[in-house]
Amino acid sequence: MNWDWGAVRDFMPHFWDGLLVTLQALALGSVISFALGLVWALLMRTPTRWARWPVGVVTEFIRNTPLLVQLFFLFYVLPEWNITFSALTTGVVAIGLHYSTYTMQVYRAGIEGVPAGQWEAATALNLPLRRTWTAVILPQAIRRVVPALGNYVISILKDTPMLMAITVLEMLGEARLYSQEHFQFTEPLTVIGVAFILISYPASLLLRALERRLVR
């Protein structure tokens, strides 16, 4: 096998374009999953069954169906109902929805891990329910679950290549397009593999350090 540095050089502009799209999908998908996951978790703790039941059904359905199926559904089925988004927006929404069902469980574990004494202290101080959540419970719960949430960021990164299925040219999509046009597969795919390692491995080390710091 002959390594062609010229192919690497020619591919790099495409790589940077794909990297930008990958990072956009990663950042926006993570934000949606974190925010929506917290909403799901809070709704699941409401005393009224009419709020918990629909959330439980929706999140279970999303969590137990493949992300790829959800991508195809949003991209191909929603336009038939006159609901149309760009391919990247569709991908970001699908990733955010999918992973929000997992971050919901992380938040729920963090909330349940807050000592009962904290709830009792808030009640003794006669704090309003909203103040109890925003000033006492959520700050402690979120601090506990930051490392777990970070792990899902890495998972989202590794799932961004699925967006290629709905025509989003993220890193792997750019590599695939370049390879098909130039009949050069080894160099672009190797560059993509190295790029994922260079992003995900340092991130995992950072998460471990953060976890050690938070558990002190």
PDB file of C-alpha atoms in Angstrom:
ATOM      1  CA  MET A   1       0.000   0.000   0.000  1.00  0.00           C
ATOM      2  CA  ASN A   2       1.406   3.372  -1.048  1.00  0.00           C
ATOM      3  CA  TRP A   3       0.602   6.367   1.101  1.00  0.00           C
ATOM      4  CA  ASP A   4      -0.177   9.435  -1.003  1.00  0.00           C
ATOM      5  CA  TRP A   5       0.560  12.664   0.855  1.00  0.00           C
ATOM      6  CA  GLY A   6      -0.763  14.576  -2.133  1.00  0.00           C
ATOM      7  CA  ALA A   7      -4.195  13.055  -1.557  1.00  0.00           C
ATOM      8  CA  VAL A   8      -4.027  14.105   2.090  1.00  0.00           C
ATOM      9  CA  ARG A   9      -3.164  17.658   1.081  1.00  0.00           C
ATOM     10  CA  ASP A  10      -5.977  17.777  -1.457  1.00  0.00           C
ATOM     11  CA  PHE A  11      -8.472  16.355   1.024  1.00  0.00           C
ATOM     12  CA  MET A  12      -7.695  18.765   3.875  1.00  0.00           C
ATOM     13  CA  PRO A  13      -9.974  21.635   2.676  1.00  0.00           C
ATOM     14  CA  HIS A  14     -12.842  19.140   2.568  1.00  0.00           C
ATOM     15  CA  PHE A  15     -11.839  17.853   5.996  1.00  0.00           C
ATOM     16  CA  TRP A  16     -12.018  21.309   7.562  1.00  0.00           C
ATOM     17  CA  ASP A  17     -15.482  21.841   6.068  1.00  0.00           C
ATOM     18  CA  GLY A  18     -16.622  18.498   7.471  1.00  0.00           C
ATOM     19  CA  LEU A  19     -15.046  19.194  10.857  1.00  0.00           C
ATOM     20  CA  LEU A  20     -16.954  22.461  11.136  1.00  0.00           C
ATOM     21  CA  VAL A  21     -20.250  20.701  10.419  1.00  0.00           C
ATOM     22  CA  THR A  22     -19.378  17.915  12.880  1.00  0.00           C
ATOM     23  CA  LEU A  23     -18.617  20.391  15.646  1.00  0.00           C
ATOM     24  CA  GLN A  24     -21.830  22.316  14.919  1.00  0.00           C
ATOM     25  CA  ALA A  25     -23.883  19.124  15.147  1.00  0.00           C
ATOM     26  CA  LEU A  26     -22.022  18.112  18.305  1.00  0.00           C
ATOM     27  CA  ALA A  27     -22.484  21.430  20.084  1.00  0.00           C
ATOM     28  CA  LEU A  28     -26.119  22.023  19.144  1.00  0.00           C
ATOM     29  CA  GLY A  29     -27.135  18.397  19.623  1.00  0.00           C
ATOM     30  CA  SER A  30     -25.528  18.378  23.077  1.00  0.00           C
ATOM     31  CA  VAL A  31     -27.288  21.585  24.114  1.00  0.00           C
ATOM     32  CA  ILE A  32     -30.673  20.224  23.023  1.00  0.00           C
ATOM     33  CA  SER A  33     -30.100  16.888  24.748  1.00  0.00           C
ATOM     34  CA  PHE A  34     -29.018  18.538  28.007  1.00  0.00           C
ATOM     35  CA  ALA A  35     -31.851  21.064  28.094  1.00  0.00           C
ATOM     36  CA  LEU A  36     -34.607  18.698  26.960  1.00  0.00           C
ATOM     37  CA  GLY A  37     -33.327  15.899  29.177  1.00  0.00           C
ATOM     38  CA  LEU A  38     -33.691  18.161  32.204  1.00  0.00           C
ATOM     39  CA  VAL A  39     -37.235  19.058  31.146  1.00  0.00           C
ATOM     40  CA  TRP A  40     -38.106  15.354  30.789  1.00  0.00           C
ATOM     41  CA  ALA A  41     -36.622  14.596  34.219  1.00  0.00           C
ATOM     42  CA  LEU A  42     -38.580  17.377  35.927  1.00  0.00           C
ATOM     43  CA  LEU A  43     -41.820  16.379  34.225  1.00  0.00           C
ATOM     44  CA  MET A  44     -41.330  12.786  35.368  1.00  0.00           C
ATOM     45  CA  ARG A  45     -41.268  14.027  38.958  1.00  0.00           C
ATOM     46  CA  THR A  46     -44.547  15.884  38.762  1.00  0.00           C
ATOM     47  CA  PRO A  47     -47.273  14.456  41.023  1.00  0.00           C
ATOM     48  CA  THR A  48     -49.865  14.486  38.229  1.00  0.00           C
ATOM     49  CA  ARG A  49     -50.095  11.332  36.173  1.00  0.00           C
ATOM     50  CA  TRP A  50     -51.304  13.150  33.038  1.00  0.00           C
ATOM     51  CA  ALA A  51     -47.866  14.790  32.750  1.00  0.00           C
ATOM     52  CA  ARG A  52     -45.737  11.749  33.605  1.00  0.00           C
ATOM     53  CA  TRP A  53     -47.498   9.226  31.380  1.00  0.00           C
ATOM     54  CA  PRO A  54     -47.017  10.968  27.994  1.00  0.00           C
ATOM     55  CA  VAL A  55     -43.396  11.805  28.816  1.00  0.00           C
ATOM     56  CA  GLY A  56     -42.731   8.196  29.772  1.00  0.00           C
ATOM     57  CA  VAL A  57     -44.274   6.874  26.556  1.00  0.00           C
ATOM     58  CA  VAL A  58     -42.441   9.353  24.310  1.00  0.00           C
ATOM     59  CA  THR A  59     -39.036   8.909  25.921  1.00  0.00           C
ATOM     60  CA  GLU A  60     -39.291   5.119  25.957  1.00  0.00           C
ATOM     61  CA  PHE A  61     -40.246   5.116  22.278  1.00  0.00           C
ATOM     62  CA  ILE A  62     -37.329   7.380  21.349  1.00  0.00           C
ATOM     63  CA  ARG A  63     -34.818   5.502  23.482  1.00  0.00           C
ATOM     64  CA  ASN A  64     -35.829   2.104  22.096  1.00  0.00           C
ATOM     65  CA  THR A  65     -35.738   2.982  18.410  1.00  0.00           C
ATOM     66  CA  PRO A  66     -32.501   3.448  16.451  1.00  0.00           C
ATOM     67  CA  LEU A  67     -31.182   6.951  15.859  1.00  0.00           C
ATOM     68  CA  LEU A  68     -30.904   6.168  12.162  1.00  0.00           C
ATOM     69  CA  VAL A  69     -34.630   5.391  11.937  1.00  0.00           C
ATOM     70  CA  GLN A  70     -35.399   8.675  13.693  1.00  0.00           C
ATOM     71  CA  LEU A  71     -33.156  10.562  11.267  1.00  0.00           C
ATOM     72  CA  PHE A  72     -34.959   9.049   8.271  1.00  0.00           C
ATOM     73  CA  PHE A  73     -38.360   9.729   9.807  1.00  0.00           C
ATOM     74  CA  LEU A  74     -37.667  13.409  10.484  1.00  0.00           C
ATOM     75  CA  PHE A  75     -35.964  13.949   7.129  1.00  0.00           C
ATOM     76  CA  TYR A  76     -38.339  12.075   4.832  1.00  0.00           C
ATOM     77  CA  VAL A  77     -41.687  11.862   6.635  1.00  0.00           C
ATOM     78  CA  LEU A  78     -42.081  15.316   8.161  1.00  0.00           C
ATOM     79  CA  PRO A  79     -41.971  17.074   4.737  1.00  0.00           C
ATOM     80  CA  GLU A  80     -45.086  15.096   3.821  1.00  0.00           C
ATOM     81  CA  TRP A  81     -46.784  16.972   6.663  1.00  0.00           C
ATOM     82  CA  ASN A  82     -45.392  20.288   5.355  1.00  0.00           C
ATOM     83  CA  ILE A  83     -42.787  20.422   8.126  1.00  0.00           C
ATOM     84  CA  THR A  84     -39.427  21.016   6.476  1.00  0.00           C
ATOM     85  CA  PHE A  85     -35.991  21.742   7.903  1.00  0.00           C
ATOM     86  CA  SER A  86     -32.512  21.739   6.426  1.00  0.00           C
ATOM     87  CA  ALA A  87     -30.619  18.457   6.577  1.00  0.00           C
ATOM     88  CA  LEU A  88     -28.263  19.738   9.280  1.00  0.00           C
ATOM     89  CA  THR A  89     -31.124  21.113  11.394  1.00  0.00           C
ATOM     90  CA  THR A  90     -32.959  17.812  11.078  1.00  0.00           C
ATOM     91  CA  GLY A  91     -29.852  15.937  12.149  1.00  0.00           C
ATOM     92  CA  VAL A  92     -29.240  18.204  15.131  1.00  0.00           C
ATOM     93  CA  VAL A  93     -32.855  17.879  16.294  1.00  0.00           C
ATOM     94  CA  ALA A  94     -32.782  14.087  15.897  1.00  0.00           C
ATOM     95  CA  ILE A  95     -29.540  13.759  17.867  1.00  0.00           C
ATOM     96  CA  GLY A  96     -30.796  16.127  20.558  1.00  0.00           C
ATOM     97  CA  LEU A  97     -34.104  14.273  20.925  1.00  0.00           C
ATOM     98  CA  HIS A  98     -32.472  10.868  20.942  1.00  0.00           C
ATOM     99  CA  TYR A  99     -29.864  11.656  23.566  1.00  0.00           C
ATOM    100  CA  SER A 100     -32.259  13.695  25.716  1.00  0.00           C
ATOM    101  CA  THR A 101     -33.886  10.406  26.712  1.00  0.00           C
ATOM    102  CA  TYR A 102     -30.534   9.253  28.099  1.00  0.00           C
ATOM    103  CA  THR A 103     -29.589  12.505  29.792  1.00  0.00           C
ATOM    104  CA  MET A 104     -33.036  12.419  31.401  1.00  0.00           C
ATOM    105  CA  GLN A 105     -31.993   9.278  33.264  1.00  0.00           C
ATOM    106  CA  VAL A 106     -28.724  10.925  34.287  1.00  0.00           C
ATOM    107  CA  TYR A 107     -30.544  13.942  35.691  1.00  0.00           C
ATOM    108  CA  ARG A 108     -33.038  11.723  37.477  1.00  0.00           C
ATOM    109  CA  ALA A 109     -30.239   9.774  39.148  1.00  0.00           C
ATOM    110  CA  GLY A 110     -28.580  13.035  40.180  1.00  0.00           C
ATOM    111  CA  ILE A 111     -31.801  14.407  41.666  1.00  0.00           C
ATOM    112  CA  GLU A 112     -32.493  11.199  43.551  1.00  0.00           C
ATOM    113  CA  GLY A 113     -28.927  11.299  44.854  1.00  0.00           C
ATOM    114  CA  VAL A 114     -29.462  14.603  46.662  1.00  0.00           C
ATOM    115  CA  PRO A 115     -29.660  13.787  50.389  1.00  0.00           C
ATOM    116  CA  ALA A 116     -33.133  13.868  51.909  1.00  0.00           C
ATOM    117  CA  GLY A 117     -31.858  16.359  54.454  1.00  0.00           C
ATOM    118  CA  GLN A 118     -31.539  18.970  51.736  1.00  0.00           C
ATOM    119  CA  TRP A 119     -35.234  18.664  50.932  1.00  0.00           C
ATOM    120  CA  GLU A 120     -36.079  18.810  54.619  1.00  0.00           C
ATOM    121  CA  ALA A 121     -33.922  21.900  55.128  1.00  0.00           C
ATOM    122  CA  ALA A 122     -35.639  23.681  52.239  1.00  0.00           C
ATOM    123  CA  THR A 123     -39.024  22.788  53.720  1.00  0.00           C
ATOM    124  CA  ALA A 124     -37.949  23.987  57.163  1.00  0.00           C
ATOM    125  CA  LEU A 125     -36.867  27.310  55.681  1.00  0.00           C
ATOM    126  CA  ASN A 126     -40.253  27.560  53.972  1.00  0.00           C
ATOM    127  CA  LEU A 127     -38.639  28.028  50.568  1.00  0.00           C
ATOM    128  CA  PRO A 128     -41.013  28.161  47.594  1.00  0.00           C
ATOM    129  CA  LEU A 129     -40.922  25.051  45.430  1.00  0.00           C
ATOM    130  CA  ARG A 130     -39.307  26.893  42.544  1.00  0.00           C
ATOM    131  CA  ARG A 131     -36.615  28.298  44.841  1.00  0.00           C
ATOM    132  CA  THR A 132     -36.016  24.863  46.307  1.00  0.00           C
ATOM    133  CA  TRP A 133     -35.323  23.439  42.872  1.00  0.00           C
ATOM    134  CA  THR A 134     -33.225  26.283  41.475  1.00  0.00           C
ATOM    135  CA  ALA A 135     -31.187  27.117  44.580  1.00  0.00           C
ATOM    136  CA  VAL A 136     -30.908  23.813  46.449  1.00  0.00           C
ATOM    137  CA  ILE A 137     -31.674  20.674  44.464  1.00  0.00           C
ATOM    138  CA  LEU A 138     -30.582  21.285  40.876  1.00  0.00           C
ATOM    139  CA  PRO A 139     -27.158  22.825  41.671  1.00  0.00           C
ATOM    140  CA  GLN A 140     -26.252  19.744  43.703  1.00  0.00           C
ATOM    141  CA  ALA A 141     -27.782  17.276  41.259  1.00  0.00           C
ATOM    142  CA  ILE A 142     -26.136  18.758  38.165  1.00  0.00           C
ATOM    143  CA  ARG A 143     -22.750  18.892  39.879  1.00  0.00           C
ATOM    144  CA  ARG A 144     -23.020  15.153  40.486  1.00  0.00           C
ATOM    145  CA  VAL A 145     -23.890  14.276  36.893  1.00  0.00           C
ATOM    146  CA  VAL A 146     -21.517  16.504  34.904  1.00  0.00           C
ATOM    147  CA  PRO A 147     -19.075  13.624  34.142  1.00  0.00           C
ATOM    148  CA  ALA A 148     -21.919  11.369  32.960  1.00  0.00           C
ATOM    149  CA  LEU A 149     -23.276  14.130  30.746  1.00  0.00           C
ATOM    150  CA  GLY A 150     -19.802  14.588  29.318  1.00  0.00           C
ATOM    151  CA  ASN A 151     -19.698  10.929  28.354  1.00  0.00           C
ATOM    152  CA  TYR A 152     -22.796  11.476  26.237  1.00  0.00           C
ATOM    153  CA  VAL A 153     -21.060  14.357  24.462  1.00  0.00           C
ATOM    154  CA  ILE A 154     -18.431  11.864  23.315  1.00  0.00           C
ATOM    155  CA  SER A 155     -21.184   9.440  22.277  1.00  0.00           C
ATOM    156  CA  ILE A 156     -22.849  12.183  20.246  1.00  0.00           C
ATOM    157  CA  LEU A 157     -19.538  12.929  18.552  1.00  0.00           C
ATOM    158  CA  LYS A 158     -19.178   9.289  17.522  1.00  0.00           C
ATOM    159  CA  ASP A 159     -22.754   9.237  16.182  1.00  0.00           C
ATOM    160  CA  THR A 160     -22.397  12.345  13.999  1.00  0.00           C
ATOM    161  CA  PRO A 161     -21.338  10.207  10.982  1.00  0.00           C
ATOM    162  CA  MET A 162     -24.927   8.940  10.870  1.00  0.00           C
ATOM    163  CA  LEU A 163     -25.915  12.361   9.559  1.00  0.00           C
ATOM    164  CA  MET A 164     -24.316  11.345   6.281  1.00  0.00           C
ATOM    165  CA  ALA A 165     -27.417   9.195   5.728  1.00  0.00           C
ATOM    166  CA  ILE A 166     -29.529  12.354   5.306  1.00  0.00           C
ATOM    167  CA  THR A 167     -26.995  14.130   3.044  1.00  0.00           C
ATOM    168  CA  VAL A 168     -25.181  16.103   5.755  1.00  0.00           C
ATOM    169  CA  LEU A 169     -21.517  16.362   4.788  1.00  0.00           C
ATOM    170  CA  GLU A 170     -19.837  16.049   8.164  1.00  0.00           C
ATOM    171  CA  MET A 171     -16.311  14.624   8.375  1.00  0.00           C
ATOM    172  CA  LEU A 172     -17.114  11.118   7.196  1.00  0.00           C
ATOM    173  CA  GLY A 173     -19.484  12.430   4.547  1.00  0.00           C
ATOM    174  CA  GLU A 174     -16.741  14.642   3.122  1.00  0.00           C
ATOM    175  CA  ALA A 175     -14.294  11.721   3.189  1.00  0.00           C
ATOM    176  CA  ARG A 176     -16.753   9.449   1.421  1.00  0.00           C
ATOM    177  CA  LEU A 177     -17.511  12.037  -1.252  1.00  0.00           C
ATOM    178  CA  TYR A 178     -13.825  12.756  -1.859  1.00  0.00           C
ATOM    179  CA  SER A 179     -13.000   9.040  -1.997  1.00  0.00           C
ATOM    180  CA  GLN A 180     -15.692   8.324  -4.561  1.00  0.00           C
ATOM    181  CA  GLU A 181     -14.644  11.248  -6.748  1.00  0.00           C
ATOM    182  CA  HIS A 182     -10.875  10.563  -6.631  1.00  0.00           C
ATOM    183  CA  PHE A 183     -10.785   6.806  -5.964  1.00  0.00           C
ATOM    184  CA  GLN A 184      -8.606   7.477  -2.921  1.00  0.00           C
ATOM    185  CA  PHE A 185      -9.999   5.777   0.185  1.00  0.00           C
ATOM    186  CA  THR A 186      -7.091   5.091   2.507  1.00  0.00           C
ATOM    187  CA  GLU A 187      -5.885   8.636   3.077  1.00  0.00           C
ATOM    188  CA  PRO A 188      -9.185  10.476   3.738  1.00  0.00           C
ATOM    189  CA  LEU A 189     -10.612   7.703   5.909  1.00  0.00           C
ATOM    190  CA  THR A 190      -7.400   7.526   7.917  1.00  0.00           C
ATOM    191  CA  VAL A 191      -7.468  11.276   8.450  1.00  0.00           C
ATOM    192  CA  ILE A 192     -11.046  11.025   9.722  1.00  0.00           C
ATOM    193  CA  GLY A 193     -10.199   8.189  12.090  1.00  0.00           C
ATOM    194  CA  VAL A 194      -7.250  10.116  13.524  1.00  0.00           C
ATOM    195  CA  ALA A 195      -9.402  13.228  13.880  1.00  0.00           C
ATOM    196  CA  PHE A 196     -12.011  11.365  15.936  1.00  0.00           C
ATOM    197  CA  ILE A 197      -9.281   9.995  18.193  1.00  0.00           C
ATOM    198  CA  LEU A 198      -7.695  13.417  18.631  1.00  0.00           C
ATOM    199  CA  ILE A 199     -11.049  14.872  19.666  1.00  0.00           C
ATOM    200  CA  SER A 200     -12.557  12.083  21.756  1.00  0.00           C
ATOM    201  CA  TYR A 201      -9.519  10.785  23.661  1.00  0.00           C
ATOM    202  CA  PRO A 202      -8.427  14.141  25.163  1.00  0.00           C
ATOM    203  CA  ALA A 203     -12.084  14.821  25.965  1.00  0.00           C
ATOM    204  CA  SER A 204     -12.325  11.532  27.859  1.00  0.00           C
ATOM    205  CA  LEU A 205      -9.174  12.393  29.835  1.00  0.00           C
ATOM    206  CA  LEU A 206     -10.643  15.789  30.666  1.00  0.00           C
ATOM    207  CA  LEU A 207     -13.838  14.140  31.892  1.00  0.00           C
ATOM    208  CA  ARG A 208     -11.902  11.787  34.149  1.00  0.00           C
ATOM    209  CA  ALA A 209     -10.020  14.710  35.654  1.00  0.00           C
ATOM    210  CA  LEU A 210     -13.263  16.624  36.113  1.00  0.00           C
ATOM    211  CA  GLU A 211     -14.885  13.632  37.790  1.00  0.00           C
ATOM    212  CA  ARG A 212     -11.992  13.277  40.234  1.00  0.00           C
ATOM    213  CA  ARG A 213     -12.242  16.968  41.042  1.00  0.00           C
ATOM    214  CA  LEU A 214     -15.999  16.918  41.605  1.00  0.00           C
ATOM    215  CA  VAL A 215     -15.966  13.890  43.895  1.00  0.00           C
ATOM    216  CA  ARG A 216     -13.474  15.454  46.325  1.00  0.00           C
TER     217      ARG A 216
END
